Short mmCIF file of C-alpha atoms and ligand atoms in Angstrom, two decimals:
data_model
loop_
_atom_site.label_atom_id
_atom_site.label_comp_id
_atom_site.label_asym_id
_atom_site.label_seq_id
_atom_site.Cartn_x
_atom_site.Cartn_y
_atom_site.Cartn_z
CA UNK A 1 -89.59 -8.20 -5.66
CA UNK A 2 -92.85 -9.10 -3.90
CA UNK A 3 -93.62 -8.11 -0.33
CA UNK A 4 -92.69 -11.54 1.07
CA UNK A 5 -89.34 -11.31 -0.73
CA UNK A 6 -88.54 -7.87 0.72
CA UNK A 7 -84.84 -7.68 1.46
CA UNK A 8 -83.22 -5.50 4.07
CA UNK A 9 -80.38 -3.43 2.74
CA UNK A 10 -78.06 -1.27 4.78
CA UNK A 11 -76.84 1.63 2.68
CA UNK A 12 -73.53 2.93 4.01
CA UNK A 13 -72.50 6.40 2.89
CA UNK A 14 -68.95 7.64 3.34
CA UNK A 15 -67.51 11.10 2.84
CA UNK A 16 -67.09 11.86 -0.85
CA UNK A 17 -68.67 14.27 -3.27
CA UNK A 18 -70.57 11.35 -4.87
CA UNK A 19 -72.58 11.16 -1.61
CA UNK A 20 -75.14 13.42 -3.28
CA UNK A 21 -76.02 10.47 -5.55
CA UNK A 22 -76.99 8.41 -2.49
CA UNK A 23 -80.33 10.20 -2.30
CA UNK A 24 -81.28 8.91 -5.75
CA UNK A 25 -79.81 5.52 -4.87
CA UNK A 26 -82.01 5.29 -1.76
CA UNK A 27 -85.06 6.14 -3.86
CA UNK A 28 -84.22 3.48 -6.46
CA UNK A 29 -83.53 0.83 -3.81
CA UNK A 30 -86.96 1.41 -2.28
CA UNK A 31 -88.50 1.28 -5.77
CA UNK A 32 -86.83 -2.12 -6.20
CA UNK A 33 -88.65 -3.33 -3.06
CA UNK A 34 -85.77 -3.11 -0.60
CA UNK A 35 -86.30 -1.99 2.97
CA UNK A 36 -83.52 0.57 3.36
CA UNK A 37 -81.67 1.74 6.47
CA UNK A 38 -78.96 4.33 6.04
CA UNK A 39 -75.73 4.51 8.00
CA UNK A 40 -73.48 7.53 7.43
CA UNK A 41 -69.94 8.31 8.52
CA UNK A 42 -69.30 11.71 10.06
CA UNK A 43 -67.54 12.84 6.85
CA UNK A 44 -70.56 11.83 4.76
CA UNK A 45 -72.77 14.22 6.75
CA UNK A 46 -70.63 17.08 5.41
CA UNK A 47 -71.77 16.24 1.87
CA UNK A 48 -75.45 15.36 2.35
CA UNK A 49 -77.71 15.80 5.36
CA UNK A 50 -79.02 12.83 7.36
CA UNK A 51 -82.44 14.48 7.19
CA UNK A 52 -82.58 14.01 3.41
CA UNK A 53 -81.76 10.31 3.77
CA UNK A 54 -84.18 9.93 6.67
CA UNK A 55 -86.99 11.42 4.58
CA UNK A 56 -86.21 9.16 1.62
CA UNK A 57 -85.65 5.94 3.58
CA UNK A 58 -88.45 6.71 6.06
CA UNK A 59 -86.21 5.62 8.95
CA UNK A 60 -83.84 7.53 11.24
CA UNK A 61 -80.31 7.56 9.88
CA UNK A 62 -77.68 5.67 11.90
CA UNK A 63 -74.71 7.86 12.70
CA UNK A 64 -72.90 7.04 15.94
CA UNK A 65 -71.38 3.93 17.39
CA UNK A 66 -71.67 5.16 20.96
CA UNK A 67 -75.18 6.55 20.91
CA UNK A 68 -77.14 5.23 23.89
CA UNK A 69 -80.48 6.13 22.33
CA UNK A 70 -79.65 4.39 19.07
CA UNK A 71 -78.28 1.34 20.90
CA UNK A 72 -81.54 0.93 22.81
CA UNK A 73 -83.55 1.13 19.55
CA UNK A 74 -81.38 -0.60 16.96
CA UNK A 75 -77.78 -0.96 18.04
CA UNK A 76 -74.86 -1.92 15.88
CA UNK A 77 -75.29 -5.66 16.41
CA UNK A 78 -79.01 -5.57 15.62
CA UNK A 79 -78.28 -3.48 12.55
CA UNK A 80 -75.62 -5.97 11.47
CA UNK A 81 -78.08 -8.86 11.92
CA UNK A 82 -80.96 -6.99 10.29
CA UNK A 83 -79.11 -6.46 7.00
CA UNK A 84 -79.50 -9.05 4.22
CA UNK A 85 -77.15 -6.90 2.13
CA UNK A 86 -74.70 -4.12 2.84
CA UNK A 87 -74.05 -1.60 0.09
CA UNK A 88 -71.51 1.17 0.64
CA UNK A 89 -71.88 3.93 -1.92
CA UNK A 90 -69.85 6.01 -2.23
CA UNK A 91 -66.98 4.16 -0.62
CA UNK A 92 -63.88 6.29 -0.12
CA UNK A 93 -60.21 5.22 -0.20
CA UNK A 94 -60.12 5.78 3.55
CA UNK A 95 -63.08 3.50 4.18
CA UNK A 96 -61.66 0.83 1.84
CA UNK A 97 -58.45 0.92 3.93
CA UNK A 98 -60.46 0.61 7.14
CA UNK A 99 -62.38 -2.40 5.85
CA UNK A 100 -59.25 -4.06 4.49
CA UNK A 101 -57.55 -3.82 7.87
CA UNK A 102 -60.54 -4.62 10.06
CA UNK A 103 -60.89 -1.26 11.81
CA UNK A 104 -64.04 -0.74 13.86
CA UNK A 105 -63.78 2.86 15.01
CA UNK A 106 -67.14 4.08 13.74
CA UNK A 107 -70.62 2.63 13.34
CA UNK A 108 -70.38 1.65 9.67
CA UNK A 109 -67.02 -0.13 9.91
CA UNK A 110 -68.20 -1.93 13.07
CA UNK A 111 -71.41 -3.10 11.39
CA UNK A 112 -69.37 -4.40 8.43
CA UNK A 113 -67.32 -6.56 10.80
CA UNK A 114 -70.31 -7.71 12.83
CA UNK A 115 -72.46 -8.76 9.85
CA UNK A 116 -72.30 -11.88 7.72
CA UNK A 117 -74.40 -10.29 4.98
CA UNK A 118 -72.77 -9.94 1.55
CA UNK A 119 -70.98 -6.59 1.28
CA UNK A 120 -70.93 -4.57 -1.94
CA UNK A 121 -68.98 -1.36 -2.36
CA UNK A 122 -69.07 1.34 -5.02
CA UNK A 123 -65.73 3.15 -4.72
CA UNK A 124 -65.49 6.82 -5.63
CA UNK A 125 -62.31 8.86 -5.55
CA UNK A 126 -59.81 10.85 -7.56
CA UNK A 127 -58.40 8.81 -10.46
CA UNK A 128 -54.82 9.04 -9.16
CA UNK A 129 -55.94 7.79 -5.75
CA UNK A 130 -57.80 4.85 -7.33
CA UNK A 131 -54.64 3.88 -9.23
CA UNK A 132 -52.41 4.07 -6.13
CA UNK A 133 -50.92 0.68 -5.22
CA UNK A 134 -51.99 1.15 -1.57
CA UNK A 135 -55.64 1.48 -2.63
CA UNK A 136 -55.37 -1.34 -5.15
CA UNK A 137 -53.78 -3.63 -2.55
CA UNK A 138 -56.60 -2.85 -0.13
CA UNK A 139 -59.16 -3.56 -2.87
CA UNK A 140 -57.49 -6.92 -3.51
CA UNK A 141 -57.74 -7.70 0.22
CA UNK A 142 -61.45 -6.89 0.14
CA UNK A 143 -61.96 -9.13 -2.91
CA UNK A 144 -60.10 -11.87 -1.06
CA UNK A 145 -62.47 -11.34 1.88
CA UNK A 146 -65.47 -11.86 -0.41
CA UNK A 147 -66.50 -8.20 -0.85
CA UNK A 148 -68.08 -7.37 -4.24
CA UNK A 149 -66.54 -4.34 -5.89
CA UNK A 150 -68.71 -2.27 -8.22
CA UNK A 151 -65.70 -0.78 -10.02
CA UNK A 152 -65.76 2.96 -10.60
CA UNK A 153 -66.34 4.37 -14.07
CA UNK A 154 -64.08 6.55 -16.20
CA UNK A 155 -64.89 10.16 -16.98
CA UNK A 156 -64.56 13.73 -15.85
CA UNK A 157 -64.27 14.07 -12.08
CA UNK A 158 -65.48 16.74 -9.67
CA UNK A 159 -61.82 17.78 -9.14
CA UNK A 160 -61.39 18.33 -12.89
CA UNK A 161 -59.27 15.20 -13.51
CA UNK A 162 -60.24 12.74 -16.19
CA UNK A 163 -59.85 9.03 -15.46
CA UNK A 164 -61.26 6.05 -13.58
CA UNK A 165 -62.68 6.90 -10.16
CA UNK A 166 -66.24 8.15 -10.62
CA UNK A 167 -68.86 6.26 -8.65
CA UNK A 168 -71.25 4.28 -10.87
CA UNK A 169 -74.58 5.94 -11.50
CA UNK A 170 -77.33 4.81 -9.06
CA UNK A 171 -79.16 2.88 -11.83
CA UNK A 172 -75.93 1.03 -12.67
CA UNK A 173 -75.43 0.18 -8.99
CA UNK A 174 -78.98 -1.23 -8.90
CA UNK A 175 -78.15 -3.40 -11.96
CA UNK A 176 -74.94 -4.66 -10.36
CA UNK A 177 -76.79 -5.43 -7.17
CA UNK A 178 -79.38 -7.44 -9.11
CA UNK A 179 -76.61 -9.52 -10.73
CA UNK A 180 -74.99 -10.13 -7.33
CA UNK A 181 -78.39 -11.10 -5.92
CA UNK A 182 -79.00 -13.58 -8.74
CA UNK A 183 -75.60 -15.16 -8.14
CA UNK A 184 -76.28 -15.30 -4.41
CA UNK A 185 -79.21 -17.66 -5.06
CA UNK A 186 -77.75 -19.50 -8.03
CA UNK A 187 -76.87 -22.66 -6.15
CA UNK A 188 -79.79 -22.62 -3.72
CA UNK A 189 -80.94 -26.16 -2.97
CA UNK A 190 -77.82 -27.72 -4.50
CA UNK A 191 -75.68 -30.02 -2.37
CA UNK A 192 -72.00 -29.59 -3.06
CA UNK A 193 -69.16 -31.81 -1.91
CA UNK A 194 -65.66 -30.35 -2.21
CA UNK A 195 -62.23 -31.73 -1.43
CA UNK A 196 -59.40 -29.32 -0.64
CA UNK A 197 -55.79 -29.21 0.40
CA UNK A 198 -53.04 -31.78 0.59
CA UNK A 199 -53.16 -35.30 2.01
CA UNK A 200 -50.40 -36.71 4.22
CA UNK A 201 -49.12 -40.26 3.82
CA UNK A 202 -47.42 -41.47 6.98
CA UNK A 203 -43.98 -43.08 6.73
CA UNK A 204 -43.56 -43.50 10.47
CA UNK A 205 -45.10 -41.74 13.50
CA UNK A 206 -43.16 -38.51 12.79
CA UNK A 207 -42.67 -38.36 9.01
CA UNK A 208 -44.99 -38.19 6.03
CA UNK A 209 -45.17 -37.60 2.28
CA UNK A 210 -47.21 -34.62 1.13
CA UNK A 211 -47.31 -31.81 -1.46
CA UNK A 212 -47.47 -28.02 -1.64
CA UNK A 213 -51.26 -27.55 -1.68
CA UNK A 214 -52.41 -24.99 0.90
CA UNK A 215 -56.14 -25.58 0.43
CA UNK A 216 -56.70 -21.93 -0.61
CA UNK A 217 -58.32 -22.82 -3.95
CA UNK A 218 -60.66 -25.43 -2.48
CA UNK A 219 -61.62 -23.28 0.51
CA UNK A 220 -62.34 -20.35 -1.82
CA UNK A 221 -64.65 -22.57 -3.89
CA UNK A 222 -66.38 -23.87 -0.77
CA UNK A 223 -66.93 -20.35 0.55
CA UNK A 224 -68.15 -19.00 -2.79
CA UNK A 225 -70.55 -21.95 -3.21
CA UNK A 226 -71.93 -21.33 0.26
CA UNK A 227 -72.41 -17.64 -0.58
CA UNK A 228 -74.27 -18.71 -3.74
CA UNK A 229 -76.74 -20.63 -1.59
CA UNK A 230 -75.39 -24.19 -1.86
CA UNK A 231 -75.32 -26.63 1.02
CA UNK A 232 -71.60 -27.31 1.23
CA UNK A 233 -69.59 -30.15 2.73
CA UNK A 234 -65.86 -29.56 2.62
CA UNK A 235 -63.52 -32.49 3.04
CA UNK A 236 -60.21 -30.97 3.90
CA UNK A 237 -56.67 -32.21 4.19
CA UNK A 238 -54.71 -31.09 7.24
CA UNK A 239 -53.99 -27.38 7.12
CA UNK A 240 -54.25 -24.19 9.03
CA UNK A 241 -56.98 -22.42 7.09
CA UNK A 242 -59.92 -21.33 9.25
CA UNK A 243 -63.27 -23.02 8.61
CA UNK A 244 -65.48 -20.78 6.50
CA UNK A 245 -68.73 -20.13 8.35
CA UNK A 246 -71.98 -21.76 7.31
CA UNK A 247 -70.63 -25.03 5.94
CA UNK A 248 -69.71 -28.48 7.21
CA UNK A 249 -66.00 -29.34 7.29
CA UNK A 250 -64.63 -32.83 7.73
CA UNK A 251 -60.87 -32.94 8.31
CA UNK A 252 -58.89 -35.94 7.09
CA UNK A 253 -55.22 -36.83 6.88
CA UNK A 254 -54.40 -39.48 4.26
CA UNK A 255 -55.68 -40.14 0.74
CA UNK A 256 -57.37 -43.21 2.08
CA UNK A 257 -59.13 -41.21 4.84
CA UNK A 258 -60.28 -38.72 2.18
CA UNK A 259 -61.49 -41.58 -0.04
CA UNK A 260 -63.59 -43.03 2.82
CA UNK A 261 -65.00 -39.63 3.83
CA UNK A 262 -65.93 -38.70 0.26
CA UNK A 263 -67.68 -42.01 -0.46
CA UNK A 264 -69.69 -41.64 2.74
CA UNK A 265 -70.85 -38.11 1.80
CA UNK A 266 -71.26 -38.70 -1.95
CA UNK A 267 -74.64 -40.41 -1.61
CA UNK A 268 -76.02 -37.09 -0.53
CA UNK A 269 -74.59 -34.69 -3.09
CA UNK A 270 -75.42 -33.19 -6.48
CA UNK A 271 -72.04 -31.75 -7.47
CA UNK A 272 -68.59 -33.02 -6.53
CA UNK A 273 -65.60 -30.70 -7.01
CA UNK A 274 -62.22 -32.34 -6.43
CA UNK A 275 -59.74 -29.57 -5.71
CA UNK A 276 -57.59 -31.56 -3.31
CA UNK A 277 -54.06 -32.50 -4.25
CA UNK A 278 -54.41 -36.14 -3.27
CA UNK A 279 -51.19 -38.13 -2.93
CA UNK A 280 -51.10 -40.61 -5.79
CA UNK A 281 -48.91 -43.03 -3.79
CA UNK A 282 -48.44 -43.94 -0.14
CA UNK A 283 -45.85 -46.08 1.67
CA UNK A 284 -46.66 -49.78 1.59
CA UNK A 285 -45.45 -50.05 5.16
CA UNK A 286 -46.12 -47.55 7.89
CA UNK A 287 -43.52 -48.08 10.60
CA UNK A 288 -44.97 -47.97 14.07
CA UNK A 289 -41.64 -46.67 15.46
CA UNK A 290 -39.53 -43.78 14.22
CA UNK A 291 -37.12 -45.05 11.56
CA UNK A 292 -33.58 -44.78 12.92
CA UNK A 293 -30.84 -43.00 10.98
CA UNK A 294 -28.56 -46.03 10.64
CA UNK A 295 -28.56 -47.10 6.97
CA UNK A 296 -26.76 -45.00 4.31
CA UNK A 297 -29.55 -45.63 1.86
CA UNK A 298 -33.20 -46.06 2.58
CA UNK A 299 -35.78 -47.31 0.10
CA UNK A 300 -39.44 -46.57 0.47
CA UNK A 301 -41.85 -48.82 -1.35
CA UNK A 302 -44.94 -46.98 -2.49
CA UNK A 303 -48.32 -48.22 -3.64
CA UNK A 304 -50.99 -46.46 -5.68
CA UNK A 305 -53.79 -44.78 -3.73
CA UNK A 306 -57.41 -45.11 -4.86
CA UNK A 307 -58.50 -42.37 -7.26
CA UNK A 308 -61.29 -40.61 -5.35
CA UNK A 309 -62.62 -38.60 -8.26
CA UNK A 310 -62.68 -41.50 -10.72
CA UNK A 311 -64.44 -43.68 -8.13
CA UNK A 312 -67.15 -41.06 -7.53
CA UNK A 313 -67.80 -40.61 -11.25
CA UNK A 314 -67.99 -44.38 -11.71
CA UNK A 315 -70.08 -45.27 -8.65
CA UNK A 316 -72.38 -42.22 -8.72
CA UNK A 317 -73.10 -41.43 -12.39
CA UNK A 318 -75.81 -38.95 -11.39
CA UNK A 319 -73.36 -36.68 -9.58
CA UNK A 320 -72.01 -33.79 -11.64
CA UNK A 321 -68.25 -34.23 -11.30
CA UNK A 322 -65.67 -31.46 -11.61
CA UNK A 323 -62.01 -32.45 -11.46
CA UNK A 324 -58.91 -30.31 -11.32
CA UNK A 325 -55.78 -30.93 -13.36
CA UNK A 326 -52.48 -29.64 -11.99
CA UNK A 327 -49.88 -29.76 -14.74
CA UNK A 328 -46.34 -28.57 -15.42
CA UNK A 329 -46.66 -29.19 -19.18
CA UNK A 330 -49.24 -29.99 -21.90
CA UNK A 331 -51.95 -28.40 -19.75
CA UNK A 332 -54.89 -28.70 -22.13
CA UNK A 333 -53.94 -32.10 -23.54
CA UNK A 334 -53.54 -33.72 -20.11
CA UNK A 335 -56.66 -32.01 -18.79
CA UNK A 336 -58.75 -33.33 -21.71
CA UNK A 337 -57.34 -36.81 -21.05
CA UNK A 338 -58.50 -36.55 -17.41
CA UNK A 339 -61.94 -35.38 -18.55
CA UNK A 340 -62.31 -38.46 -20.77
CA UNK A 341 -60.48 -41.11 -18.75
CA UNK A 342 -62.18 -40.28 -15.45
CA UNK A 343 -65.55 -39.69 -17.20
CA UNK A 344 -65.95 -36.21 -15.71
CA UNK A 345 -68.39 -33.45 -16.55
CA UNK A 346 -65.81 -30.69 -16.26
CA UNK A 347 -62.12 -30.16 -15.59
CA UNK A 348 -60.45 -27.02 -14.27
CA UNK A 349 -56.83 -27.09 -15.35
CA UNK A 350 -54.07 -24.98 -13.84
CA UNK A 351 -50.35 -24.63 -14.31
CA UNK A 352 -48.37 -25.61 -11.24
CA UNK A 353 -44.68 -25.36 -10.45
CA UNK A 354 -42.55 -22.41 -9.53
CA UNK A 355 -44.83 -19.61 -8.22
CA UNK A 356 -47.88 -21.10 -9.94
CA UNK A 357 -51.07 -22.68 -8.54
CA UNK A 358 -49.91 -24.14 -5.24
CA UNK A 359 -50.03 -21.85 -2.21
CA UNK A 360 -50.51 -18.67 -4.28
CA UNK A 361 -53.22 -16.11 -3.55
CA UNK A 362 -53.99 -15.84 -7.29
CA UNK A 363 -54.54 -18.46 -9.95
CA UNK A 364 -55.76 -18.89 -13.53
CA UNK A 365 -57.84 -21.77 -14.92
CA UNK A 366 -58.60 -23.35 -18.27
CA UNK A 367 -62.02 -24.87 -17.79
CA UNK A 368 -62.95 -27.72 -20.12
CA UNK A 369 -66.10 -29.73 -20.70
CA UNK A 370 -67.16 -32.15 -23.44
CA UNK A 371 -67.94 -29.57 -26.09
CA UNK A 372 -66.57 -26.37 -24.63
CA UNK A 373 -63.70 -24.52 -23.04
CA UNK A 374 -63.28 -21.22 -21.21
CA UNK A 375 -60.18 -19.37 -20.02
CA UNK A 376 -60.35 -17.67 -16.63
CA UNK A 377 -57.37 -15.29 -16.41
CA UNK A 378 -55.19 -14.69 -13.35
CA UNK A 379 -57.18 -13.25 -10.43
CA UNK A 380 -57.52 -13.76 -6.65
CA UNK A 381 -58.61 -17.31 -5.86
CA UNK A 382 -61.82 -16.01 -4.22
CA UNK A 383 -62.87 -14.26 -7.42
CA UNK A 384 -61.74 -17.20 -9.56
CA UNK A 385 -63.83 -19.54 -7.41
CA UNK A 386 -66.95 -17.50 -8.20
CA UNK A 387 -66.19 -17.42 -11.95
CA UNK A 388 -65.63 -21.18 -11.93
CA UNK A 389 -68.89 -21.80 -10.07
CA UNK A 390 -70.84 -19.71 -12.61
CA UNK A 391 -69.57 -22.08 -15.31
CA UNK A 392 -70.19 -25.17 -13.18
CA UNK A 393 -73.76 -24.07 -12.41
CA UNK A 394 -74.50 -23.40 -16.10
CA UNK A 395 -73.18 -26.80 -17.22
CA UNK A 396 -74.87 -28.56 -14.29
CA UNK A 397 -78.28 -27.11 -15.22
CA UNK A 398 -77.72 -27.93 -18.92
CA UNK A 399 -76.63 -31.50 -18.27
CA UNK A 400 -79.95 -33.24 -18.64
CA UNK A 401 -81.45 -30.92 -21.25
O1 LIG B 1 -54.45 -25.64 -2.48
P1 LIG B 1 -53.79 -24.48 -3.21
O2 LIG B 1 -52.45 -24.14 -2.62
O3 LIG B 1 -54.69 -23.29 -3.32
O4 LIG B 1 -53.48 -24.98 -4.71
C1 LIG B 1 -54.53 -25.28 -5.57
C2 LIG B 1 -54.22 -26.52 -6.42
C3 LIG B 1 -53.09 -26.21 -7.37
C4 LIG B 1 -53.86 -27.71 -5.54
C5 LIG B 1 -55.56 -26.85 -7.19
O5 LIG B 1 -55.88 -25.77 -8.02
C6 LIG B 1 -55.40 -28.13 -8.03
O6 LIG B 1 -54.90 -28.13 -9.13
N1 LIG B 1 -55.86 -29.26 -7.45
C7 LIG B 1 -55.73 -30.60 -8.04
C8 LIG B 1 -54.35 -31.14 -7.71
C9 LIG B 1 -54.13 -32.53 -8.28
O7 LIG B 1 -53.90 -33.43 -7.53
O8 LIG B 1 -54.27 -32.64 -9.58
P2 LIG B 1 -54.04 -34.01 -10.40
O9 LIG B 1 -53.94 -33.55 -11.81
O10 LIG B 1 -52.92 -34.78 -9.83
O11 LIG B 1 -55.36 -34.83 -10.13
C10 LIG B 1 -56.49 -34.78 -11.00
C11 LIG B 1 -57.79 -34.80 -10.24
O12 LIG B 1 -57.97 -36.06 -9.60
C12 LIG B 1 -57.89 -33.77 -9.12
O13 LIG B 1 -59.22 -33.29 -9.14
C13 LIG B 1 -57.63 -34.56 -7.85
O14 LIG B 1 -58.33 -34.01 -6.73
C14 LIG B 1 -58.19 -35.92 -8.22
N2 LIG B 1 -57.52 -37.06 -7.56
C15 LIG B 1 -56.21 -37.30 -7.77
C16 LIG B 1 -55.63 -38.41 -7.20
C17 LIG B 1 -56.41 -39.25 -6.36
N3 LIG B 1 -55.87 -40.31 -5.77
N4 LIG B 1 -57.69 -38.97 -6.15
C18 LIG B 1 -58.27 -37.89 -6.73
O15 LIG B 1 -59.46 -37.62 -6.51
#
């Protein structure tokens, strides 16, 4: 890392025996070219003195949320803005719980909430604690919130137990941080257009046809792409998911609206990922008045909607196109057909149906391209989105080679 590339890292230290390793970690971070500020919880100060960390980081250690002197120098908001990265090592079960539930009752937890820097944690705790469902649920929440977990290692613990729970060695944390950093720039300069969620096809002013898509998969991809440095435009069906920060969202209702919006944005994009569950058909007639409940039988005539993905791949051959395939049977066969018929670069295929794909927090994907395939096993959609984007980025860069 050269001087001009110097990155600010906030090292958070929480109260565990592995806190003694934070001294070495601070030294290695500085050696890597990071500018390091240390923030300790009260419990952490029982394991290692702030003076040690101050000497190593060459800056006063941040300890208290309500410290008037600290606030006038670098208060919690400034500290949150200053950080390009937050690394919490060691991160205790207690602090994981705090982060998972959005507590802000000390300086470190408050900074975590107030910062939009990527957060990495290196958990350290007794192996039985690490296995506890409460801890694991909290870890899953953090993953869902985009936090990177540097999973603890197995081995003999300070308490005498043997199992998974030891904090990674400082050099391993540095390696993990480097990988995260690489990923965080992987899509820099790339313009990504993503569709997400369900479309609604109006029958009359109060009724519509739709499907079970929640938008979670598409939003997760949009957020992950943005975190990897891409310029993201998200074209979203109607839903109640909050807009991820740092990207442009265009909300649409029908398949036709989505079609128009995508074609307008496509001229200015490098990669198009079609995650939306677009209605294949819409009513031929949209009644302007509410249909009255008089007839015993009612027939709706439907017409085919334009295929947004196929149109983009046909009209914009330079765009790298990634389709999804939602199937209840013959997953791979149907996905390969979509890859060929729609002339796509990649397809991410998922099983849908009872408790699968739609509106779940987890998903699994079979990712296919012309001469390759990769299985991404069940995991939170946020994590899956990152894994998918690694594959997309690799194939995108290889396309013209
Ligand atoms: O939103 P979630 O609740 O998180 O659920 C995620 C998901 C299951 C919706 C998602 O993972 C998924 O599979 N999305 C694609 C759903 C779909 O419509 O698949 P399909 O096999 O019917 O369509 C194939 C591809 O063509 C898709 O990329 C789709 O966006 C696109 N398409 C389809 C029809 C159409 N008129 N225009 C299109 O662009």
